[in-house]
XYZ file of C-alpha atoms in Angstrom:
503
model
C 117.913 65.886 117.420
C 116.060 69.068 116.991
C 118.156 72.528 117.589
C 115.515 74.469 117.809
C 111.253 74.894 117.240
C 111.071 76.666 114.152
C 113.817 77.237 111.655
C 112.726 80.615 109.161
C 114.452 80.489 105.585
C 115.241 84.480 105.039
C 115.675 87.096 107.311
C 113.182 90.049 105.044
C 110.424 91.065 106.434
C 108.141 88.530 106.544
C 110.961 86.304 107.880
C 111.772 88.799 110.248
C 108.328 89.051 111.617
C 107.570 85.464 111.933
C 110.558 85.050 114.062
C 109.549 88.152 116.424
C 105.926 86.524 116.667
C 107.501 82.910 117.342
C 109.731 84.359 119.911
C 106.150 86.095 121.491
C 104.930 82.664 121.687
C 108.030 81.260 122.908
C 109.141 78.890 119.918
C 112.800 78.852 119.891
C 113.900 79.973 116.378
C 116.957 80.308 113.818
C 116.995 82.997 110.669
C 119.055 81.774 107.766
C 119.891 85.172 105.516
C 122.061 84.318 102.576
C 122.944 88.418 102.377
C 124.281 90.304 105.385
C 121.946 92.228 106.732
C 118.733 91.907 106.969
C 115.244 93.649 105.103
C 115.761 91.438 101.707
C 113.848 93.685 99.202
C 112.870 96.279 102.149
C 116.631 97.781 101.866
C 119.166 100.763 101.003
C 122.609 100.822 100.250
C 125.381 103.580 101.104
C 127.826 104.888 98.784
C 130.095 107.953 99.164
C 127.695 109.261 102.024
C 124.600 109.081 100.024
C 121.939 106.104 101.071
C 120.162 104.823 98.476
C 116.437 103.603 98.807
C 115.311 100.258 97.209
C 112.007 100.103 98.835
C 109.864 101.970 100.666
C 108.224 105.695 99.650
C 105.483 105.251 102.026
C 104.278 103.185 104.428
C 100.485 101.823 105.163
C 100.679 101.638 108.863
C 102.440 105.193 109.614
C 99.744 106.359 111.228
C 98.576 105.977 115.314
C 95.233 103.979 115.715
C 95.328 103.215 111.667
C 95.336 100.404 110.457
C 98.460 98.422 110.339
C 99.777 100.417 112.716
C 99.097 97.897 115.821
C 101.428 95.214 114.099
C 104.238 97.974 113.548
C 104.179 98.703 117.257
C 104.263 94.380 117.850
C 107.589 94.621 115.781
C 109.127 97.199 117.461
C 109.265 99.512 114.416
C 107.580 102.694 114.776
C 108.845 104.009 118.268
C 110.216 107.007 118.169
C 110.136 106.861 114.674
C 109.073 110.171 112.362
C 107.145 109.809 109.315
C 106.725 112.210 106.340
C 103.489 112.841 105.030
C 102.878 114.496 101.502
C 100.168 116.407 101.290
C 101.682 116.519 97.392
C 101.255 112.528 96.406
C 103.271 113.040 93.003
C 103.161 115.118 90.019
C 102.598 114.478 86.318
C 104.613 116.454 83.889
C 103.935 116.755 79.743
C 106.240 118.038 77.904
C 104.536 120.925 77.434
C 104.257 121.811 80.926
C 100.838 120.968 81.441
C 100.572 119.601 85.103
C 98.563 117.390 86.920
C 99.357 117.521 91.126
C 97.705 114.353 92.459
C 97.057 115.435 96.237
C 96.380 113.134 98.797
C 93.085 114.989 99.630
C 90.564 114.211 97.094
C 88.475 117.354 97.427
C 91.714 118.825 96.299
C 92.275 115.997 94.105
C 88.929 117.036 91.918
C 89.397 120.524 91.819
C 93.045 120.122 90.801
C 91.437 117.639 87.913
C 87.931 119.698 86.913
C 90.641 122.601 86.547
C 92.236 120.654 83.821
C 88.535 119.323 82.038
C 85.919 120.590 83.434
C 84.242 118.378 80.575
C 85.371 114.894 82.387
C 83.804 116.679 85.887
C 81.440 113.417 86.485
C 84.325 110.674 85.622
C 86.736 113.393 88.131
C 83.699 113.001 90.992
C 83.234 109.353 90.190
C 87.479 108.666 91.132
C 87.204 110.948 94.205
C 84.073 109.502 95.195
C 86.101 106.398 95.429
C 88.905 107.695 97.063
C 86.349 108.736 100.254
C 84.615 105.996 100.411
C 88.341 103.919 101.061
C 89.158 106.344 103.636
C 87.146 104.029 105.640
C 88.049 100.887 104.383
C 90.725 99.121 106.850
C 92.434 96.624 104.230
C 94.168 95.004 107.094
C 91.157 93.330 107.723
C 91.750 91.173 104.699
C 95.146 89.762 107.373
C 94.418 90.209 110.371
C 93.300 86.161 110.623
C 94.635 83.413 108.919
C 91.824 82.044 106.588
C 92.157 78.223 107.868
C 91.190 79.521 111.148
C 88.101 81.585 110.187
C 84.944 79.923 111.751
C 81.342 81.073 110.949
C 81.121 84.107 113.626
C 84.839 85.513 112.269
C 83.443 85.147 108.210
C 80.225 86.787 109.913
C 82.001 89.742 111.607
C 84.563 90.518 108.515
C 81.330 90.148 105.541
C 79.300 92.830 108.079
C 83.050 94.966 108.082
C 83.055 94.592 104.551
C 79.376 95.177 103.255
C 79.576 98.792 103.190
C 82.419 98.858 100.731
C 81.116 95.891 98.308
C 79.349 98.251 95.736
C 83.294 99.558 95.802
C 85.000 96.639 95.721
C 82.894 95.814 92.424
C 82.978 98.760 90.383
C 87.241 99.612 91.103
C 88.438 95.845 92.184
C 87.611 95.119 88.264
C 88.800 97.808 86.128
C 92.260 98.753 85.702
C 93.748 102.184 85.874
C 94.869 102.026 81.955
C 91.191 101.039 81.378
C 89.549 103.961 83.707
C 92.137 106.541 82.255
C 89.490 105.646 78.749
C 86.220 107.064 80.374
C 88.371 110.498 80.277
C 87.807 112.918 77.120
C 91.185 115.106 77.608
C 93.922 113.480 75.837
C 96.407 114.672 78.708
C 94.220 113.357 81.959
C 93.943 109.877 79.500
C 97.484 109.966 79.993
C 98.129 111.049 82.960
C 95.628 108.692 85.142
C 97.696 105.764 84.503
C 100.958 107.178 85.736
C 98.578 107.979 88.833
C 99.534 104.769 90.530
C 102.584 102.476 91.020
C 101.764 100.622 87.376
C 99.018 101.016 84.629
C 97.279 97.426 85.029
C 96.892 98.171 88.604
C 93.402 97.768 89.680
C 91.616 101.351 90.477
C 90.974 100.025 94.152
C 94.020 99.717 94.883
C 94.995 103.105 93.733
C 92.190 104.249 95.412
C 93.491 102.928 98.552
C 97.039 104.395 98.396
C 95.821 107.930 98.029
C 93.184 107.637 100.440
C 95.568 106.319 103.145
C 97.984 108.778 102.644
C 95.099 111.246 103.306
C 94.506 109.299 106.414
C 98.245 109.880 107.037
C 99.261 106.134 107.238
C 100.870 106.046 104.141
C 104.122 108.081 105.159
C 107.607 107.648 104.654
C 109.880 106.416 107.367
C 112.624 108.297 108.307
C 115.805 107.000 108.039
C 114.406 104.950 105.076
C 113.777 101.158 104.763
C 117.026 99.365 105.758
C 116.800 101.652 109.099
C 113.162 100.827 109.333
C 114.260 96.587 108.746
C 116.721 97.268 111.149
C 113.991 98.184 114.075
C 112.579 94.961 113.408
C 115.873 93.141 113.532
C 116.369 94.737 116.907
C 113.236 93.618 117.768
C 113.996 89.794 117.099
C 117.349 90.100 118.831
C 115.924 91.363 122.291
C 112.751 88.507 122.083
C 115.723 85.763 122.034
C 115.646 84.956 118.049
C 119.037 84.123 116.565
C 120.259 85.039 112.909
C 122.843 83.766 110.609
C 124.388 85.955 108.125
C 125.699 84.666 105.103
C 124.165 81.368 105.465
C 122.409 80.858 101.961
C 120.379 77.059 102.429
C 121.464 74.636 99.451
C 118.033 72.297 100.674
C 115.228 72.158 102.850
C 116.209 68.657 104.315
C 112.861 66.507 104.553
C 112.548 62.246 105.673
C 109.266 60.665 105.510
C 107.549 63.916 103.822
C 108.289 65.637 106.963
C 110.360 68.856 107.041
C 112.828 68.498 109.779
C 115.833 70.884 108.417
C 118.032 72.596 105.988
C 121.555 71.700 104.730
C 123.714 74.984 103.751
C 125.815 75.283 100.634
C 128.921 74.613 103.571
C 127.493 71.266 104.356
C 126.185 72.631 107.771
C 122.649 70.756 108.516
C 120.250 72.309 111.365
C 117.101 70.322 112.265
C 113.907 71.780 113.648
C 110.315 70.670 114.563
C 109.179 73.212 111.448
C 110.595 74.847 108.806
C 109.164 77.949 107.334
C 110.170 79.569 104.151
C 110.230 83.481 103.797
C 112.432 83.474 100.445
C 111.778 83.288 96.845
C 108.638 80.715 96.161
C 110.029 78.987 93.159
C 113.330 78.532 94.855
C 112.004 77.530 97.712
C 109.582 74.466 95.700
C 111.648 73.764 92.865
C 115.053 73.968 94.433
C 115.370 73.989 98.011
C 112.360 70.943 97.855
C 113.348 69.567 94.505
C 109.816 70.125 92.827
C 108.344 67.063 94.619
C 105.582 68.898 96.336
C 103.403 70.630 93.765
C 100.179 70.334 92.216
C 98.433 71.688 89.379
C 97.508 75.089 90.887
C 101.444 75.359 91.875
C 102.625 74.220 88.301
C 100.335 77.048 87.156
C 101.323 79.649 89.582
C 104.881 79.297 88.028
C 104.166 77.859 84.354
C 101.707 80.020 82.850
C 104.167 83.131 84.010
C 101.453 85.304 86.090
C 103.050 88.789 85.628
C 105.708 89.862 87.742
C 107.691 93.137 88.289
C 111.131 93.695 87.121
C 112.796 97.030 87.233
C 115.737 99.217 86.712
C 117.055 101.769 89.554
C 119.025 104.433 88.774
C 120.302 106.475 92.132
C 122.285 109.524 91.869
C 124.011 111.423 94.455
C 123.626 114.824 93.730
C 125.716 117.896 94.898
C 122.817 120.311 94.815
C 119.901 121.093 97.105
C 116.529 119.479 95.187
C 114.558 120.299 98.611
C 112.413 123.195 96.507
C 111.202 120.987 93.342
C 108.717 117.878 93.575
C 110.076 115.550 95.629
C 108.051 113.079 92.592
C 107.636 113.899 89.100
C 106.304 111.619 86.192
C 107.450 113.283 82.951
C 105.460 112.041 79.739
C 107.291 112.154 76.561
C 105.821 112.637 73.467
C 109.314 111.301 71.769
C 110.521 107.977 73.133
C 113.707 107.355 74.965
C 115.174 103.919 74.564
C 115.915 102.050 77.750
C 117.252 97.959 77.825
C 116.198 97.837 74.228
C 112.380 99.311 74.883
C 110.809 102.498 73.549
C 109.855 104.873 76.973
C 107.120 107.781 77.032
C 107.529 108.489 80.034
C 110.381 108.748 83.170
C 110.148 108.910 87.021
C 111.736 110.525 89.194
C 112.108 111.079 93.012
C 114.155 112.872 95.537
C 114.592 112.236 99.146
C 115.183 115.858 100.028
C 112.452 115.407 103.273
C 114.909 113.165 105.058
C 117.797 114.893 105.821
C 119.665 111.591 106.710
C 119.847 109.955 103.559
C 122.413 112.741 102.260
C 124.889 114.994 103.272
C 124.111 118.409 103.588
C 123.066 120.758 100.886
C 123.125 117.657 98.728
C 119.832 114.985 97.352
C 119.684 111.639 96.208
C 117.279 111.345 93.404
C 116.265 107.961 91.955
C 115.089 107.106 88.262
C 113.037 104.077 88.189
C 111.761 101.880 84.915
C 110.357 98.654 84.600
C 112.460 96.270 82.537
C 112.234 93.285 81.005
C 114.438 90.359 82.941
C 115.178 88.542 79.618
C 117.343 91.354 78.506
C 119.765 91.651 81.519
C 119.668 87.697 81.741
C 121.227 87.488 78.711
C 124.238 89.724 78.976
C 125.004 88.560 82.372
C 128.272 88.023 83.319
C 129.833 89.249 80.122
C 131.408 92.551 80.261
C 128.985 94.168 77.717
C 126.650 93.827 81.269
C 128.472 96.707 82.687
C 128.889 98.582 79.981
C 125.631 98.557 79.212
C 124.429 100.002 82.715
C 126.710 102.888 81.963
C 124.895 103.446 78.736
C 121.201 103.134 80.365
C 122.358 105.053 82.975
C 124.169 108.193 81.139
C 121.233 108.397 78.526
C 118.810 108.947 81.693
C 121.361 111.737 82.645
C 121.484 113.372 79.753
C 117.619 113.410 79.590
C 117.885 114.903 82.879
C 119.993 117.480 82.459
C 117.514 118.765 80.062
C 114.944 118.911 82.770
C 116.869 120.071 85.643
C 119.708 122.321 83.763
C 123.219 121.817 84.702
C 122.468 118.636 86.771
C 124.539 116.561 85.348
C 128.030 118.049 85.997
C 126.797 118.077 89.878
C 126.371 114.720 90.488
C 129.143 112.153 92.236
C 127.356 109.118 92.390
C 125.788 107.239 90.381
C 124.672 103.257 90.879
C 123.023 101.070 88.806
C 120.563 98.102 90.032
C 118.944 95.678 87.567
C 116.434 92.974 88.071
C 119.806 90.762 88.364
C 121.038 92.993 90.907
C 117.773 92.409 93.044
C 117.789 88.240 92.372
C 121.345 88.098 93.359
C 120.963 89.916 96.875
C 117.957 88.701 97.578
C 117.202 85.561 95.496
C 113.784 86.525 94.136
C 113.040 85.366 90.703
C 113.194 87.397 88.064
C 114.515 90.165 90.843
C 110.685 90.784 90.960
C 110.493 93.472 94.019
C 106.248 92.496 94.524
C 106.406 88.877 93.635
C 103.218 88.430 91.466
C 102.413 91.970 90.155
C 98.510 93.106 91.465
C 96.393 93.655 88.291
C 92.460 93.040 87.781
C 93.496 88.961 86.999
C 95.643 88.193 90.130
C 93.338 90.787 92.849
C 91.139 87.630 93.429
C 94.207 85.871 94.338
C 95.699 88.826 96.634
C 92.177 88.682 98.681
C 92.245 84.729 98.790
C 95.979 84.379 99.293
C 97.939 81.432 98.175
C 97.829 78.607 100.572
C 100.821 78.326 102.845
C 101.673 74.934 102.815
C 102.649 72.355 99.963
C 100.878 69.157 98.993
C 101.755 65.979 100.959
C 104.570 68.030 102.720
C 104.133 68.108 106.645
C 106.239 70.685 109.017
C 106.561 73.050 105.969
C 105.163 76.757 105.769
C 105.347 79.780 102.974
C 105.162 83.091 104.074
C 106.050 86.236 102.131
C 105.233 88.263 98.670
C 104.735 84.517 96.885
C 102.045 83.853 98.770
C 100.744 86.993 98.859
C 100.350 88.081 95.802
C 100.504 91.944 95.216
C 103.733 92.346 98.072
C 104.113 95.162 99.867
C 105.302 95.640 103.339
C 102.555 95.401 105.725
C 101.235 92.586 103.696
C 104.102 90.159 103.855
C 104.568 91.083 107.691
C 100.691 90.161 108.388
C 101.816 86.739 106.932
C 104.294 86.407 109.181
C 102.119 87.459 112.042
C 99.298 84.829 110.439
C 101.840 82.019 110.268
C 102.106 82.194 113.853
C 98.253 82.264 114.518
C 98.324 79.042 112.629
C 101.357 77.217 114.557
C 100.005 78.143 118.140
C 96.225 76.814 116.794
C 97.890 73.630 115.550
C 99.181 73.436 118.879
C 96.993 74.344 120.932
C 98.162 77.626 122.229
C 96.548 80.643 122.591
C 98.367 83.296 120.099
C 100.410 86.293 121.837
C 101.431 89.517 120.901
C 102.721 91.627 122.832
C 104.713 95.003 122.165
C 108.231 95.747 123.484
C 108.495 97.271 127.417
């Protein structure tokens, strides 16, 4: 009955990785992708000869003997593969010109800072403090087992890893970057601090983290960006013996006897395996693919009591000039609001891809605006023509803003797209078109270092994998649970686990 061991719902990253680890461990497996190609969220488009980024701006895991980086060379990924490392993390622009360069090295970090207020020197040395202390922290160690396989001498060996970094842990794992930016007396570092990081409710260690791997130089970007980088992987699959089907969106996740043994496609194609694992959006996958039968209270809350997500809007502009000399990222606060999907904005990012050469034809950029946005809003024009128009509007007051920034700009570019959180649920079915699944703040970081559990209540043969599950996201998070899912089958069946990397 059974065409193959494991069938994987979703061909993104996690997906991607389970089914290179299965193929390690010699399960037979299928990919269902309902797009097609493969990355889900870790993608870029093309248009005109420009390449437009939807994911990645760095990578934890760039960097030889770091950590992460093991798992990239499992998947095939980082082979011959350049990465660019800022020394320059971002920078934060008032509209006075007052500046604040966030470097990657925090001695340079607090000197850049005290320069601004000498007055907030201790909070400064407090943050950079921090910063060197997470240099040593190795957050894959959080993934690198699944917890249902932990025994006493594996909880011994991580809580000895971890003991150095608990005082840490305590003081940054509970206060936010919004809340931190408080402790500051200058009005322009208060704020400034919370456009430091990817959002403002983002807890400090986590912040912390990103600027002290990118010191460590394992936070660079890949080049070629991230659908070449999801492409490695794909590659990767292919050679191990995996299979993938394109276009092949799954209507149901066919189950007899509480056992998962399937999935029927929206052409009435069935496929039967000994397990089914989901890599896809986690509502769909429990309220539609399984019909909502297999939940519990902690699910129903999950989803119910709307934990916050991320939503955003991506402008991307192909540019006919050279952007190579300015910031290749720029936060500009505004001290007069611009209004964006019916919201009031103070303040607008933006970032150029000038470093890799590939993403644009010569002598030109690609520069992307990004804003969180409220789903609601682009819900409810959807489909109606005032949809469209209305990304023409967003986007052409965001280029007349930056025209006034970089003069002239606007009559050089030749391409501009538009992606809202619809664009994001309809290519990759996420809810909400959240790009992180549950958004990482102070509330959900106890979650992020438990994980959600990757099975569902009185459902046998069924696995989650991906952001859902993992609350927080990111790339080398959602391929660990791949990698972890694996651990788990071959324990269940009494195999020892195998990775191996390719040649």
């Amino acid at each position: 009955m059974f065409s193959t061991d494991i069938i994987i719902i979703g061909a993104g990253i996690a997906g991607l990785a389970a089914g290179c680890y299965a193929q390690m461990n010699g399960y037979r497996t299928q990919i269902f992708e309902l797009h097609d190609q493969p990355g889900g969220l870790c993608t870029a488009w093309e248009r005109k000869g420009y390449v437009f980024d939807g994911c990645l701006y760095y990578l934890f895991g760039s960097g030889s003997g770091q950590p992460f980086h093991q798992m990239w060379e499992e998947l095939g990924a980082v082979q011959g593969r350049q990465f660019v490392h800022h020394d320059e993390f971002m920078r934060i622009v008032e509209p006075s010109g007052k500046t604040l360069i966030v470097y990657s090295d925090p001695d340079r970090l607090e000197q850049e800072m005290t320069r601004l207020s000498p007055a907030d020197s201790e909070a400064i040395a407090d943050l950079c403090a921090g910063i060197r202390a997470f240099t040593r922290f190795d957050l894959s160690l959080l993934r690198q087992k699944p917890k249902a396989l932990m025994g006493t001498a594996d909880w011994v060996h991580l809580s000895l890893k971890l003991l150095p970094f608990v005082g840490s842990l305590a003081r940054w794992g509970r206060i936010s970057a919004q809340e931190f930016a408080q402790e500051f007396q200058d009005p322009f570092l208060r704020r400034a601090i919370p456009q430091m990081f990817a959002w403002t409710s983002i807890p400090v260690m986590v912040g912390m983290s990103l600027l002290a791997y990118a010191h460590n130089k394992n936070a660079g970007f890949p080049m070629g960006g991230s659908l070449d980088f999801a492409r490695a992987i794909e590659r990767r699959y292919l050679e191990l013996g995996g299979e993938i089907h394109y276009c092949s969106q799954v209507e149901r996740i066919l189950v007899k006897n509480d056992r998962a043994f399937g999935v029927r496609l929206y052409n009435n194609q069935e496929y039967y395996a000994r397990r089914i694992i989901s890599a896809c959006d986690g509502r769909g996958t429990i309220f539609d693919l399984l019909g909502g039968r297999y939940v519990d209270r902690q699910l129903k809350r999950l989803y119910n009591d709307r934990l916050p997500t991320y939503s955003q809007l991506q402008v991307s502009l192909g540019i006919n000039r050279d952007l190579k000399d300015t910031p290749h990222w720029v936060t500009y606060l505004l001290d007069r609001p611009v209004t964006i999907a019916g919201e009031e904005r103070y303040k607008i990012d933006v970032r150029h891809y000038c470093f890799d050469p590939s993403l644009a034809p010569a002598g030109k950029s690609v520069a992307i605006v990004t804003l969180s946005t409220p789903y609601d809003y682009w819900q409810r024009i959807y489909g109606r023509s005032i949809y469209n128009a209305e990304q023409i509007q967003e986007s052409g007051i965001l280029i007349d803003w930056l025209d006034r920034v970089y003069p002239g700009i606007k009559a050089d570019i030749e391409y501009v797209d538009v992606a809202t959180p619809l664009s994001y649920e309809r290519y990759t079915g996420n809810w909400q078109g959240s790009n992180c699944g549950w958004l990482l703040t102070k509330q959900t970081l106890w979650l992020a270092i438990a994980g959600i559990r990757k099975t569902l209540p009185g459902l046998d043969n069924f696995y989650a994998i991906g952001q859902w599950v993992e609350p927080g996201g990111s790339v080398p998070v959602v391929a660990m649970s791949g990698r972890n899912i694996m651990q788990q089958i071959c324990h269940e069946d009494e195999k020892e686990f195998v990775a191996t990397k390719p040649g």
